[in-house]
CSV table of C-alpha atoms in Angstrom, one decimal:
chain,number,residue,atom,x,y,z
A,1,UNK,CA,51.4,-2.4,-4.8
A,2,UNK,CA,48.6,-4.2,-6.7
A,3,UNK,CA,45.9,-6.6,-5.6
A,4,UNK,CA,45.1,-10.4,-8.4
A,5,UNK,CA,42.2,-11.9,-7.8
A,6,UNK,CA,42.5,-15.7,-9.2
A,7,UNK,CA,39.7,-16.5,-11.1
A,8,UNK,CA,37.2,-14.5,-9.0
A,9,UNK,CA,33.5,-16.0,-8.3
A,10,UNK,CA,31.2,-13.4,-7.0
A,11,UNK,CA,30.7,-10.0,-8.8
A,12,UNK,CA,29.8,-8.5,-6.0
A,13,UNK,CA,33.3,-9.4,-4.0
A,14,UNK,CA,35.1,-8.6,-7.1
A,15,UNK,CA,33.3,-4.9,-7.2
A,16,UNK,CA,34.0,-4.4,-3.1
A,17,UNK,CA,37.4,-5.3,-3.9
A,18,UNK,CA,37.6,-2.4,-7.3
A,19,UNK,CA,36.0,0.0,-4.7
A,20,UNK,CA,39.0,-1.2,-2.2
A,21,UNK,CA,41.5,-0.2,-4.4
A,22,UNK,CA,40.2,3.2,-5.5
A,23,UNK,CA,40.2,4.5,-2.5
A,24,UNK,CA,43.8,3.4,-1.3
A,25,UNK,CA,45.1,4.0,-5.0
A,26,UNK,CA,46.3,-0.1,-5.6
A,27,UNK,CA,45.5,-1.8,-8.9
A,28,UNK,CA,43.6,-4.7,-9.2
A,29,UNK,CA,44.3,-7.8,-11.7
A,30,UNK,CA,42.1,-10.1,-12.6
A,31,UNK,CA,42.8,-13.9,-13.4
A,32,UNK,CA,40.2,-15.3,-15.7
A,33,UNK,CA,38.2,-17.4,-16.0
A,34,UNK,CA,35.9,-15.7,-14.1
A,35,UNK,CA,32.4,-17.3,-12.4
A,36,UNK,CA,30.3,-14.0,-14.1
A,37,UNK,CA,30.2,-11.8,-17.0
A,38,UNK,CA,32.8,-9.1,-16.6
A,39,UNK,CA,29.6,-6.7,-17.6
A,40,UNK,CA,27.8,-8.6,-15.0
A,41,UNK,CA,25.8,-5.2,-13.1
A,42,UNK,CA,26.7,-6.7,-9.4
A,43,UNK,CA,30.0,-5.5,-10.1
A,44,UNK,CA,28.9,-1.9,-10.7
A,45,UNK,CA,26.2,-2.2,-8.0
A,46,UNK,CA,28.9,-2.8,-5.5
A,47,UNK,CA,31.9,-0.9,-7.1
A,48,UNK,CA,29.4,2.3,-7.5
A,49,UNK,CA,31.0,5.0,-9.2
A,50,UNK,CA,34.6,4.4,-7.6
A,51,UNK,CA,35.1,1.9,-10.2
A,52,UNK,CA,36.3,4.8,-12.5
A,53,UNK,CA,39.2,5.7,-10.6
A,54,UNK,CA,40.4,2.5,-10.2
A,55,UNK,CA,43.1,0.6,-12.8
A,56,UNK,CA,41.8,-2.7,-13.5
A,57,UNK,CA,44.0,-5.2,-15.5
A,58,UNK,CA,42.4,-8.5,-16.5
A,59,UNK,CA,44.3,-11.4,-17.8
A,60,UNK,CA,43.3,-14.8,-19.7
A,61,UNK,CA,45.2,-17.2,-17.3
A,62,UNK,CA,47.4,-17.1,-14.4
A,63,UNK,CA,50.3,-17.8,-17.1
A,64,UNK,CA,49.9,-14.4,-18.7
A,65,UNK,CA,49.8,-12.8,-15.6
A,66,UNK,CA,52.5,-14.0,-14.7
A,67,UNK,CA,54.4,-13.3,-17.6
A,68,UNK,CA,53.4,-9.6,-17.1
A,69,UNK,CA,54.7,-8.8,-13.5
A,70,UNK,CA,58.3,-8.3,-13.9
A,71,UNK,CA,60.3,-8.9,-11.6
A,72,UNK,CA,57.6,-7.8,-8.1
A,73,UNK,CA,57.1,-10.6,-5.6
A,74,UNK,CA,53.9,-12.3,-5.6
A,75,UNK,CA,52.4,-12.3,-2.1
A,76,UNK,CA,49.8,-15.2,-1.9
A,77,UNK,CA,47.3,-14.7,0.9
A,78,UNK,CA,45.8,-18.4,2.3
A,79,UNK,CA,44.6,-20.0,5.0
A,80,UNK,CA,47.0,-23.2,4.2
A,81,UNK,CA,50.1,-20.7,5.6
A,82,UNK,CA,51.4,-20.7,9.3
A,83,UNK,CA,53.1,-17.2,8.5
A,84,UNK,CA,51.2,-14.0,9.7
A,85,UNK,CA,50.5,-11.4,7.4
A,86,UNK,CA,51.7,-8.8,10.8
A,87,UNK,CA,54.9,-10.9,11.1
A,88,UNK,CA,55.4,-10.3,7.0
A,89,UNK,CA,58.1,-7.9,5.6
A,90,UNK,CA,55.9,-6.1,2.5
A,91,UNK,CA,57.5,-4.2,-0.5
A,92,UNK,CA,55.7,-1.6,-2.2
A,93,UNK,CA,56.0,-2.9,-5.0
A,94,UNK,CA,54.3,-6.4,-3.8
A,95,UNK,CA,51.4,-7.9,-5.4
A,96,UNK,CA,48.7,-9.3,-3.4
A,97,UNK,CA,47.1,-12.2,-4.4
A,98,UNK,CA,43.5,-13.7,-3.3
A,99,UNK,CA,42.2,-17.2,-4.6
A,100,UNK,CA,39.0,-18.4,-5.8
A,101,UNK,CA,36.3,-18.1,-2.9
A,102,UNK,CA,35.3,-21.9,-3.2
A,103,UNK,CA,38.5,-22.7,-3.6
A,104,UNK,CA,41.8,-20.8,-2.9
A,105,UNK,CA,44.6,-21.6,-6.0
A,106,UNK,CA,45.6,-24.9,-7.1
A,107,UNK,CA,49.0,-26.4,-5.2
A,108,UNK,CA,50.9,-25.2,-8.4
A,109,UNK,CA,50.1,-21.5,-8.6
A,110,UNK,CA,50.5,-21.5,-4.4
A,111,UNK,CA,54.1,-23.0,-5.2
A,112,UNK,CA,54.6,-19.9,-7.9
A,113,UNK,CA,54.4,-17.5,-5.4
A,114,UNK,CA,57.0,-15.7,-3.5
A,115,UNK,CA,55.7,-15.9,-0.1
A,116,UNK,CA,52.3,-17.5,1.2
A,117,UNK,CA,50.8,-15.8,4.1
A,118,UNK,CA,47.7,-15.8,6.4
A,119,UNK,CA,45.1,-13.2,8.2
A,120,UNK,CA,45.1,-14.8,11.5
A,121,UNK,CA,41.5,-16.0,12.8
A,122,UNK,CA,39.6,-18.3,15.1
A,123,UNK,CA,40.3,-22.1,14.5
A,124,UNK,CA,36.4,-22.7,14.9
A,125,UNK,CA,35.7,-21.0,11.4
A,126,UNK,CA,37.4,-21.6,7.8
A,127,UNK,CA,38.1,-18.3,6.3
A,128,UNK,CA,37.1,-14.6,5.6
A,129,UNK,CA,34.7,-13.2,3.0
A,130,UNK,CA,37.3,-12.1,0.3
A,131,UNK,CA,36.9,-8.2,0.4
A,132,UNK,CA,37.4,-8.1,3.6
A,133,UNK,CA,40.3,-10.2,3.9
A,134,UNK,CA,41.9,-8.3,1.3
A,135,UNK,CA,40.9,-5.0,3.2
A,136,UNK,CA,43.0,-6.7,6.0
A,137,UNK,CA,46.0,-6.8,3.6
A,138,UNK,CA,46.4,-4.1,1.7
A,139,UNK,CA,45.5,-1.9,5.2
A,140,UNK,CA,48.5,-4.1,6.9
A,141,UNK,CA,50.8,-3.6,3.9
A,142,UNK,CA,50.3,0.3,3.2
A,143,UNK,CA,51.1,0.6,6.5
A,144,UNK,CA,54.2,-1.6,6.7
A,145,UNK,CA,55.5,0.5,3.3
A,146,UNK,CA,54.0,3.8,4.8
A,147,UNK,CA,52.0,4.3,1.5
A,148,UNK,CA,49.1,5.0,2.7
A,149,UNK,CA,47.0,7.6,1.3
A,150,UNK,CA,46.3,11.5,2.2
């Protein structure tokens, strides 16, 4: 299982999310363009030391990323979807994918994606911060795949 983050804004919710993956042992792939410096020290600050235990792929576009998964279904998490992400069948060998924070993914990457999925929420507010939302995930999908880790 991994976790893409499509063209990430905030180094700090890209570092939370590095720090999420260490500790439950799931990649993370990164989608440039990115709205920071890679070496931007808000990353660190928030990834701490974990960052070192965690593999971190980045790619120049969505294209290349694409081109690099193989044949593992790409799991897009959005709050466009009607589809709950506890009434979703996971693989382990999913990846999760999180858009832009201002912006989600543009209609053509959402219709590249082998399922599109939601967190479910109140209708009074518009979405999740994205480290927790994809805290929510991969939680809900190690546990469906019972990869979850000692």
């Amino acid at each position: 299982m991994r976790i893409a983050l499509f063209e990430p804004e905030i180094a700090g919710n890209v570092g939370a999310v590095l720090r999420l993956g260490a500790c439950m042992g799931v990649a993370v792939d990164l989608i440039e363009p990115m709205g920071f410096a890679w070496d931007d020290r808000r990353v660190r600050r928030t990834a701490m030391d974990y960052i070192d235990h965690v593999v971190v792929t980045r790619h120049t576009g969505f294209d290349a990323f694409r081109a690099g998964i193989g044949a593992a279904r790409l799991i897009l998490f959005t709050t466009k979807s009607s589809e709950s992400a506890y009434d979703f069948r996971f693989r382990v060998d999913d990846i999760l994918l999180f858009g832009k924070e201002s912006a989600g993914v543009p209609t053509m990457i959402a219709e590249n994606c082998d399922g599109r999925i939601r967190i479910p929420m109140r209708p009074q507010v518009r979405s999740m911060n994205l480290a927790t939302t994809a805290a929510l995930a991969v939680g809900e999908a190690l546990r469906q795949t019972q990869r979850l880790p000692e």
